[in-house]
Amino acid sequence: MATLILMVGFALAHAHAQTQPRSDATVPTRVYVLGVDHAAQLVAKHDSPAMLEAFLARSRADAICVERTADAFARDDFYEFTYEVQDVVVPYARAARVELCPIDWMPSREDELLGFGMNLSAPPELRPYRGFQQFLTFPEPASLRRTLYHADDAANLDKVRQWALTPAASAARDLPRRMFLYRTFMQAQAIARAAHARPGKTLVVVVGEFHKHDIESILKADPRIDLRQPSSLGLPSEADIARHGNRTQLLAIASFNLLGMQSRTGNVDFEWMRDTLARLSAQRDDAEVQLLTTRLARLTGAIDSDQAQARYAAIANTAGDAMFTWTGVLDRDRLDSYFDPFGNLSIAQRAMVEQARELYRQGKHPQADAVRDAVAAQLKPRQARQLRGYWTADFLGDVDRKSE
């Protein structure tokens, strides 16, 4: 069997070499592989959603490859944590009429169950506070300093390179690394196919940064591909970034940092949050912005707990049935999103939860529970169960900060 596999490998390599066109027979496709940290655009001012969109416009891409399998992409089904894909790249490409190419590979459901004993894409009924399938946060201060072209420097990703090259101590536990390598190889093959179909054109690939340099090492010998670093295009100007910004992006940034579990880390660019909310308020100071502004004031210590409760109560009484502009929620039957235990609530319901949070922190648990139960009574049974399940110190606490 081993001999047969080697013979097939040699035959395929020979056939590939024979069918490769001469390097001068066609104009190569320009390929830029932009490595991203999924959803980090929401915490890093210099790697923001508007900057990413401005980069895409600057690249003048004829097609953009995104990290999703073809069948899932056809259903508009994305990984829940790839904010940059479904909330920036895809809307931009569709508005600008730029072709989109899905390039990911994932094992079948049967193989997931065989190899890992679970469905990797299905979150548990209650996501854990820590560990596998926990809410997405960026606890490291370096995340806030991230820039658009961070991944162009291979040294920034040396830890993952070493992990990918080093087998696990036990071969029985080596599946994640082996699957990562195979997945990256298949991504590279899909990119090559997309590039070959567009000779002389420009192809931009937006992919998790851990895959970037291995993809490039696989593609670099292809005479039909002209690999270029995204940083060679230079940074978008401030005017370009401003032109590609919008209210939905600003609300997503504020919500992720102030309402989600990111606030529990204390690793928040509060100056950026103040600027973001000032811009939003100048556009339209509605209940959503007032809620976020109150939460920012409470997190920074600009108002005390009693003041916050009064503001939240007023918002709950005036917001009506208004919903948040952006939540990141994929499963509308759940209460949570990938970053926020209470993400799938109306603005009024969320104001009540924040009021109850203040009561809970003051030790007024019966009063807090009464407000919580009033919210639960408005929810579907499953959502109400999740609300009570997340009603713990881990999910209700905050990192106290002095007013700046």
Short mmCIF file of C-alpha atoms in Angstrom, two decimals:
data_model
loop_
_atom_site.label_atom_id
_atom_site.label_comp_id
_atom_site.label_asym_id
_atom_site.label_seq_id
_atom_site.Cartn_x
_atom_site.Cartn_y
_atom_site.Cartn_z
CA MET A 1 0.00 0.00 0.00
CA ALA A 2 2.83 2.43 0.87
CA THR A 3 4.43 1.73 -2.51
CA LEU A 4 1.13 2.40 -4.26
CA ILE A 5 0.75 5.74 -2.46
CA LEU A 6 4.27 6.76 -3.45
CA MET A 7 3.66 5.78 -7.07
CA VAL A 8 0.45 7.83 -7.17
CA GLY A 9 2.29 10.77 -5.62
CA PHE A 10 5.09 10.63 -8.18
CA ALA A 11 2.60 10.29 -11.05
CA LEU A 12 0.56 13.27 -9.90
CA ALA A 13 3.68 15.39 -9.46
CA HIS A 14 4.87 14.48 -12.97
CA ALA A 15 1.47 15.18 -14.50
CA HIS A 16 1.30 18.53 -12.68
CA ALA A 17 4.72 19.49 -14.00
CA GLN A 18 3.76 18.53 -17.56
CA THR A 19 0.53 20.53 -17.50
CA GLN A 20 2.03 23.67 -15.99
CA PRO A 21 2.12 26.39 -18.63
CA ARG A 22 5.33 28.17 -19.40
CA SER A 23 5.77 31.14 -17.09
CA ASP A 24 5.72 33.47 -20.09
CA ALA A 25 2.58 31.93 -21.59
CA THR A 26 0.17 33.95 -19.49
CA VAL A 27 0.17 37.00 -17.27
CA PRO A 28 0.29 35.93 -13.61
CA THR A 29 -2.44 36.86 -11.17
CA ARG A 30 -1.49 39.31 -8.42
CA VAL A 31 -2.35 37.72 -5.08
CA TYR A 32 -2.38 39.55 -1.74
CA VAL A 33 -2.90 37.37 1.35
CA LEU A 34 -4.13 39.59 4.19
CA GLY A 35 -3.80 37.76 7.49
CA VAL A 36 -6.38 38.81 10.06
CA ASP A 37 -7.10 38.07 13.69
CA HIS A 38 -10.79 37.19 13.58
CA ALA A 39 -12.96 40.04 14.98
CA ALA A 40 -9.92 41.94 16.30
CA GLN A 41 -11.09 44.84 14.15
CA LEU A 42 -13.55 45.53 16.95
CA VAL A 43 -10.86 46.21 19.57
CA ALA A 44 -7.92 47.61 17.56
CA LYS A 45 -8.29 51.22 16.42
CA HIS A 46 -5.54 50.84 13.82
CA ASP A 47 -7.02 47.63 12.40
CA SER A 48 -10.61 48.85 12.37
CA PRO A 49 -13.50 47.75 10.13
CA ALA A 50 -13.27 51.02 8.18
CA MET A 51 -9.53 50.53 7.66
CA LEU A 52 -10.08 47.00 6.36
CA GLU A 53 -12.73 48.19 3.93
CA ALA A 54 -10.51 51.07 2.82
CA PHE A 55 -7.71 48.56 2.17
CA LEU A 56 -10.02 46.45 0.00
CA ALA A 57 -10.92 49.51 -2.04
CA ARG A 58 -7.25 50.50 -2.29
CA SER A 59 -6.32 47.04 -3.61
CA ARG A 60 -8.71 47.36 -6.56
CA ALA A 61 -9.33 43.63 -6.24
CA ASP A 62 -11.11 41.84 -9.06
CA ALA A 63 -12.06 39.08 -6.62
CA ILE A 64 -11.80 38.52 -2.88
CA CYS A 65 -11.34 35.12 -1.25
CA VAL A 66 -12.94 34.57 2.15
CA GLU A 67 -12.49 31.89 4.78
CA ARG A 68 -15.60 29.77 4.41
CA THR A 69 -16.44 26.51 2.65
CA ALA A 70 -18.26 26.80 -0.67
CA ASP A 71 -21.44 25.04 0.49
CA ALA A 72 -21.77 27.14 3.65
CA PHE A 73 -21.02 30.34 1.74
CA ALA A 74 -23.78 29.54 -0.73
CA ARG A 75 -26.20 29.51 2.23
CA ASP A 76 -24.82 32.79 3.63
CA ASP A 77 -23.68 30.69 6.60
CA PHE A 78 -20.51 32.02 8.25
CA TYR A 79 -18.43 31.21 11.32
CA GLU A 80 -19.98 33.33 14.05
CA PHE A 81 -16.66 34.91 15.12
CA THR A 82 -15.45 36.01 11.65
CA TYR A 83 -16.78 39.56 11.99
CA GLU A 84 -14.41 40.75 9.26
CA VAL A 85 -15.95 38.37 6.73
CA GLN A 86 -19.73 38.69 7.09
CA ASP A 87 -19.78 42.26 8.39
CA VAL A 88 -17.03 43.94 6.35
CA VAL A 89 -15.70 41.97 3.38
CA VAL A 90 -18.92 40.46 2.08
CA PRO A 91 -21.04 43.64 2.30
CA TYR A 92 -18.24 45.68 0.70
CA ALA A 93 -17.74 43.19 -2.14
CA ARG A 94 -21.44 42.91 -2.89
CA ALA A 95 -21.92 46.69 -2.87
CA ALA A 96 -18.84 47.21 -5.06
CA ARG A 97 -19.74 44.24 -7.29
CA VAL A 98 -16.46 42.47 -6.58
CA GLU A 99 -16.60 38.70 -7.00
CA LEU A 100 -16.33 36.59 -3.83
CA CYS A 101 -14.55 33.22 -3.69
CA PRO A 102 -14.95 30.89 -0.67
CA ILE A 103 -11.68 29.02 -0.06
CA ASP A 104 -11.99 27.12 3.21
CA TRP A 105 -11.98 23.40 3.95
CA MET A 106 -13.49 21.70 7.01
CA PRO A 107 -13.92 18.03 7.90
CA SER A 108 -17.32 16.41 7.51
CA ARG A 109 -19.60 16.20 10.53
CA GLU A 110 -18.89 12.48 10.72
CA ASP A 111 -15.12 13.10 10.77
CA GLU A 112 -15.52 15.76 13.47
CA LEU A 113 -17.36 13.29 15.64
CA LEU A 114 -14.83 10.55 14.89
CA GLY A 115 -11.77 12.69 15.57
CA PHE A 116 -12.95 15.06 18.30
CA GLY A 117 -16.09 13.44 19.63
CA MET A 118 -18.15 16.59 19.10
CA ASN A 119 -19.62 18.98 16.57
CA LEU A 120 -17.03 21.77 16.59
CA SER A 121 -19.37 24.42 15.21
CA ALA A 122 -22.22 23.95 17.71
CA PRO A 123 -21.85 26.04 20.89
CA PRO A 124 -22.99 24.45 24.16
CA GLU A 125 -26.30 25.52 25.66
CA LEU A 126 -24.37 27.69 28.10
CA ARG A 127 -20.98 28.83 26.89
CA PRO A 128 -18.32 28.54 29.61
CA TYR A 129 -16.73 31.53 31.27
CA ARG A 130 -13.30 30.07 30.47
CA GLY A 131 -11.97 27.32 28.23
CA PHE A 132 -12.99 25.75 24.94
CA GLN A 133 -15.99 27.46 23.27
CA GLN A 134 -15.93 30.36 25.72
CA PHE A 135 -17.03 33.84 24.66
CA LEU A 136 -14.57 35.64 22.41
CA THR A 137 -12.39 38.21 24.16
CA PHE A 138 -9.01 39.85 23.57
CA PRO A 139 -7.38 40.02 27.01
CA GLU A 140 -3.86 40.85 25.83
CA PRO A 141 -2.92 44.57 25.64
CA ALA A 142 -1.08 43.87 22.39
CA SER A 143 -4.44 43.23 20.70
CA LEU A 144 -5.35 46.88 21.13
CA ARG A 145 -2.12 47.93 19.40
CA ARG A 146 -2.64 45.66 16.41
CA THR A 147 -2.24 47.22 12.96
CA LEU A 148 -3.68 46.32 9.57
CA TYR A 149 -0.50 44.66 8.29
CA HIS A 150 0.52 42.92 11.52
CA ALA A 151 0.61 39.49 9.87
CA ASP A 152 2.92 40.55 7.03
CA ASP A 153 5.83 40.19 9.47
CA ALA A 154 6.33 36.45 9.86
CA ALA A 155 8.11 37.02 13.19
CA ASN A 156 4.79 38.11 14.70
CA LEU A 157 3.44 34.62 14.08
CA ASP A 158 6.47 32.55 15.04
CA LYS A 159 4.65 30.83 17.93
CA VAL A 160 2.02 29.31 15.68
CA ARG A 161 4.68 28.34 13.14
CA GLN A 162 6.56 26.44 15.84
CA TRP A 163 3.32 24.77 16.95
CA ALA A 164 2.50 23.72 13.40
CA LEU A 165 5.97 22.20 12.91
CA THR A 166 6.08 20.38 16.25
CA PRO A 167 4.11 17.12 16.65
CA ALA A 168 2.24 16.67 19.90
CA ALA A 169 4.01 14.65 22.57
CA SER A 170 1.36 11.98 22.06
CA ALA A 171 0.44 11.14 18.48
CA ALA A 172 -3.07 10.38 19.70
CA ARG A 173 -3.47 14.09 20.52
CA ASP A 174 -2.00 15.45 17.30
CA LEU A 175 -5.22 15.79 15.30
CA PRO A 176 -5.65 19.59 15.75
CA ARG A 177 -2.17 20.29 14.33
CA ARG A 178 -2.49 17.78 11.51
CA MET A 179 -5.92 19.09 10.54
CA PHE A 180 -4.63 22.67 10.65
CA LEU A 181 -1.87 21.79 8.18
CA TYR A 182 -4.23 19.91 5.87
CA ARG A 183 -6.83 22.66 6.04
CA THR A 184 -4.22 25.30 5.18
CA PHE A 185 -3.01 23.24 2.24
CA MET A 186 -6.54 22.92 0.89
CA GLN A 187 -7.09 26.66 1.34
CA ALA A 188 -3.96 27.26 -0.74
CA GLN A 189 -5.21 24.93 -3.46
CA ALA A 190 -8.55 26.77 -3.60
CA ILE A 191 -6.73 30.10 -3.83
CA ALA A 192 -4.56 28.77 -6.65
CA ARG A 193 -7.65 27.66 -8.55
CA ALA A 194 -9.21 31.10 -8.11
CA ALA A 195 -6.00 32.77 -9.28
CA HIS A 196 -5.62 30.54 -12.33
CA ALA A 197 -9.14 31.46 -13.41
CA ARG A 198 -8.21 35.17 -13.37
CA PRO A 199 -4.90 35.66 -15.21
CA GLY A 200 -3.62 39.21 -15.06
CA LYS A 201 -6.19 40.16 -12.42
CA THR A 202 -5.85 41.06 -8.73
CA LEU A 203 -6.98 38.58 -6.07
CA VAL A 204 -7.15 39.52 -2.38
CA VAL A 205 -7.37 36.76 0.23
CA VAL A 206 -8.73 37.59 3.69
CA VAL A 207 -7.85 34.68 5.96
CA GLY A 208 -6.93 33.93 9.56
CA GLU A 209 -3.35 35.07 10.06
CA PHE A 210 -2.18 31.65 11.28
CA HIS A 211 -2.72 30.33 7.75
CA LYS A 212 -1.08 33.19 5.85
CA HIS A 213 2.59 32.23 5.60
CA ASP A 214 2.03 28.53 4.96
CA ILE A 215 -0.40 29.46 2.18
CA GLU A 216 2.25 31.73 0.69
CA SER A 217 4.93 29.06 0.94
CA ILE A 218 2.66 26.66 -0.98
CA LEU A 219 1.79 29.20 -3.68
CA LYS A 220 5.16 30.87 -4.17
CA ALA A 221 6.48 28.36 -6.73
CA ASP A 222 3.43 28.73 -8.98
CA PRO A 223 4.47 30.69 -12.11
CA ARG A 224 0.88 31.82 -12.62
CA ILE A 225 0.79 33.60 -9.26
CA ASP A 226 2.54 36.86 -8.40
CA LEU A 227 2.51 36.92 -4.60
CA ARG A 228 2.66 40.39 -3.07
CA GLN A 229 2.51 41.56 0.52
CA PRO A 230 -0.56 43.66 1.38
CA SER A 231 1.70 46.22 3.09
CA SER A 232 3.26 46.98 -0.31
CA LEU A 233 0.05 48.88 -1.10
CA GLY A 234 0.66 51.30 1.76
CA LEU A 235 -1.84 52.31 4.40
CA PRO A 236 -5.17 53.89 3.50
CA SER A 237 -5.33 57.61 4.18
CA GLU A 238 -7.39 59.03 7.04
CA ALA A 239 -9.80 60.42 4.44
CA ASP A 240 -10.20 56.97 2.87
CA ILE A 241 -10.79 55.38 6.27
CA ALA A 242 -13.40 57.98 7.14
CA ARG A 243 -15.13 57.45 3.79
CA HIS A 244 -15.46 53.72 4.45
CA GLY A 245 -16.70 54.04 8.03
CA ASN A 246 -20.38 53.84 8.94
CA ARG A 247 -22.72 53.86 11.91
CA THR A 248 -23.15 50.09 12.02
CA GLN A 249 -19.39 49.63 12.37
CA LEU A 250 -19.23 52.16 15.21
CA LEU A 251 -22.10 50.48 17.04
CA ALA A 252 -20.46 47.08 16.62
CA ILE A 253 -17.21 48.42 18.10
CA ALA A 254 -19.00 49.97 21.08
CA SER A 255 -21.19 46.92 21.70
CA PHE A 256 -18.32 44.44 21.59
CA ASN A 257 -16.20 46.42 24.05
CA LEU A 258 -18.86 47.73 26.42
CA LEU A 259 -21.67 45.15 26.46
CA GLY A 260 -19.76 41.97 25.71
CA MET A 261 -17.33 39.95 27.80
CA GLN A 262 -14.48 42.14 26.58
CA SER A 263 -15.46 44.64 29.26
CA ARG A 264 -14.72 41.98 31.90
CA THR A 265 -11.07 41.85 30.80
CA GLY A 266 -10.46 45.56 31.43
CA ASN A 267 -8.54 45.56 28.15
CA VAL A 268 -10.53 48.28 26.41
CA ASP A 269 -9.35 51.35 24.53
CA PHE A 270 -11.57 53.74 26.48
CA GLU A 271 -10.35 56.79 24.61
CA TRP A 272 -11.47 55.13 21.36
CA MET A 273 -14.80 54.26 22.97
CA ARG A 274 -15.37 57.88 24.02
CA ASP A 275 -14.58 59.09 20.51
CA THR A 276 -16.81 56.41 18.98
CA LEU A 277 -19.78 57.30 21.15
CA ALA A 278 -19.26 61.02 20.60
CA ARG A 279 -19.49 60.42 16.86
CA LEU A 280 -22.58 58.27 17.27
CA SER A 281 -24.28 60.79 19.54
CA ALA A 282 -23.56 63.61 17.09
CA GLN A 283 -25.26 61.56 14.36
CA ARG A 284 -28.27 60.49 16.42
CA ASP A 285 -28.52 60.25 20.21
CA ASP A 286 -31.06 57.44 20.35
CA ALA A 287 -31.76 54.86 23.07
CA GLU A 288 -29.06 52.52 21.77
CA VAL A 289 -26.39 55.22 22.02
CA GLN A 290 -27.66 56.34 25.43
CA LEU A 291 -27.38 52.78 26.74
CA LEU A 292 -23.84 52.43 25.46
CA THR A 293 -22.89 55.85 26.81
CA THR A 294 -24.24 54.94 30.24
CA ARG A 295 -22.33 51.68 30.23
CA LEU A 296 -19.10 53.49 29.29
CA ALA A 297 -19.63 56.03 32.05
CA ARG A 298 -20.17 53.23 34.57
CA LEU A 299 -17.13 51.23 33.46
CA THR A 300 -14.86 54.27 33.71
CA GLY A 301 -16.30 55.38 37.04
CA ALA A 302 -17.75 58.61 35.66
CA ILE A 303 -21.09 57.78 37.31
CA ASP A 304 -21.92 55.66 40.34
CA SER A 305 -24.18 52.63 40.57
CA ASP A 306 -27.30 54.55 41.63
CA GLN A 307 -26.90 57.03 38.77
CA ALA A 308 -26.46 54.17 36.32
CA GLN A 309 -29.60 52.43 37.58
CA ALA A 310 -31.66 55.58 37.08
CA ARG A 311 -30.38 56.01 33.54
CA TYR A 312 -31.02 52.37 32.64
CA ALA A 313 -34.55 52.55 34.01
CA ALA A 314 -35.26 55.66 31.94
CA ILE A 315 -33.92 53.98 28.79
CA ALA A 316 -35.99 50.85 29.42
CA ASN A 317 -39.12 53.02 29.72
CA THR A 318 -38.53 54.94 26.48
CA ALA A 319 -36.84 52.47 24.10
CA GLY A 320 -40.03 50.64 23.16
CA ASP A 321 -39.40 47.53 21.08
CA ALA A 322 -36.29 48.93 19.34
CA MET A 323 -33.58 46.36 18.63
CA PHE A 324 -29.81 46.81 18.52
CA THR A 325 -28.36 47.71 15.13
CA TRP A 326 -25.71 44.98 15.36
CA THR A 327 -25.45 42.04 17.74
CA GLY A 328 -23.32 39.34 16.09
CA VAL A 329 -26.12 36.85 16.84
CA LEU A 330 -26.48 33.99 14.37
CA ASP A 331 -28.96 31.74 16.17
CA ARG A 332 -32.02 33.85 17.01
CA ASP A 333 -33.39 31.11 19.25
CA ARG A 334 -30.49 31.65 21.67
CA LEU A 335 -30.02 34.47 24.17
CA ASP A 336 -26.29 34.90 23.57
CA SER A 337 -23.91 35.87 20.81
CA TYR A 338 -20.32 34.72 20.43
CA PHE A 339 -19.10 37.59 22.65
CA ASP A 340 -22.04 38.54 24.89
CA PRO A 341 -24.17 36.33 27.19
CA PHE A 342 -27.12 38.71 26.75
CA GLY A 343 -26.60 39.67 23.12
CA ASN A 344 -30.02 38.77 21.72
CA LEU A 345 -32.16 41.22 23.69
CA SER A 346 -34.03 44.36 22.73
CA ILE A 347 -32.57 47.68 23.88
CA ALA A 348 -35.19 48.00 26.63
CA GLN A 349 -34.57 44.43 27.83
CA ARG A 350 -30.82 45.02 27.88
CA ALA A 351 -31.27 48.23 29.85
CA MET A 352 -33.19 46.20 32.44
CA VAL A 353 -30.40 43.59 32.55
CA GLU A 354 -27.84 46.35 33.11
CA GLN A 355 -30.02 47.83 35.87
CA ALA A 356 -30.20 44.38 37.47
CA ARG A 357 -26.42 44.03 37.11
CA GLU A 358 -25.96 47.14 39.25
CA LEU A 359 -28.40 45.84 41.85
CA TYR A 360 -26.58 42.49 41.87
CA ARG A 361 -23.20 44.13 42.42
CA GLN A 362 -24.65 46.11 45.34
CA GLY A 363 -25.67 42.83 46.95
CA LYS A 364 -29.38 43.50 46.37
CA HIS A 365 -29.95 40.07 44.92
CA PRO A 366 -33.75 39.80 45.45
CA GLN A 367 -34.31 43.12 43.65
CA ALA A 368 -31.89 42.11 40.89
CA ASP A 369 -33.65 38.77 40.46
CA ALA A 370 -37.02 40.50 40.22
CA VAL A 371 -35.80 42.68 37.32
CA ARG A 372 -34.21 39.64 35.71
CA ASP A 373 -37.44 37.67 35.99
CA ALA A 374 -39.35 40.53 34.38
CA VAL A 375 -37.04 40.24 31.39
CA ALA A 376 -37.24 36.44 31.35
CA ALA A 377 -41.04 36.62 31.17
CA GLN A 378 -40.70 38.37 27.79
CA LEU A 379 -38.40 35.70 26.29
CA LYS A 380 -38.79 32.32 24.67
CA PRO A 381 -38.43 29.42 27.17
CA ARG A 382 -34.95 28.49 25.93
CA GLN A 383 -33.75 32.08 26.13
CA ALA A 384 -35.21 32.48 29.61
CA ARG A 385 -33.33 29.37 30.77
CA GLN A 386 -30.10 30.76 29.34
CA LEU A 387 -30.72 34.09 31.05
CA ARG A 388 -30.96 32.35 34.41
CA GLY A 389 -27.98 30.16 33.56
CA TYR A 390 -25.77 33.17 32.87
CA TRP A 391 -26.95 34.96 36.03
CA THR A 392 -23.73 34.34 37.99
CA ALA A 393 -20.88 36.43 39.34
CA ASP A 394 -18.68 35.35 36.43
CA PHE A 395 -21.01 36.90 33.88
CA LEU A 396 -22.37 39.85 35.86
CA GLY A 397 -19.18 41.27 37.36
CA ASP A 398 -17.13 44.12 35.95
CA VAL A 399 -13.57 45.35 36.20
CA ASP A 400 -13.69 48.57 38.20
CA ARG A 401 -11.76 51.53 36.85
CA LYS A 402 -11.18 54.98 38.24
CA SER A 403 -12.58 57.84 36.21
CA GLU A 404 -9.97 59.14 33.79
#
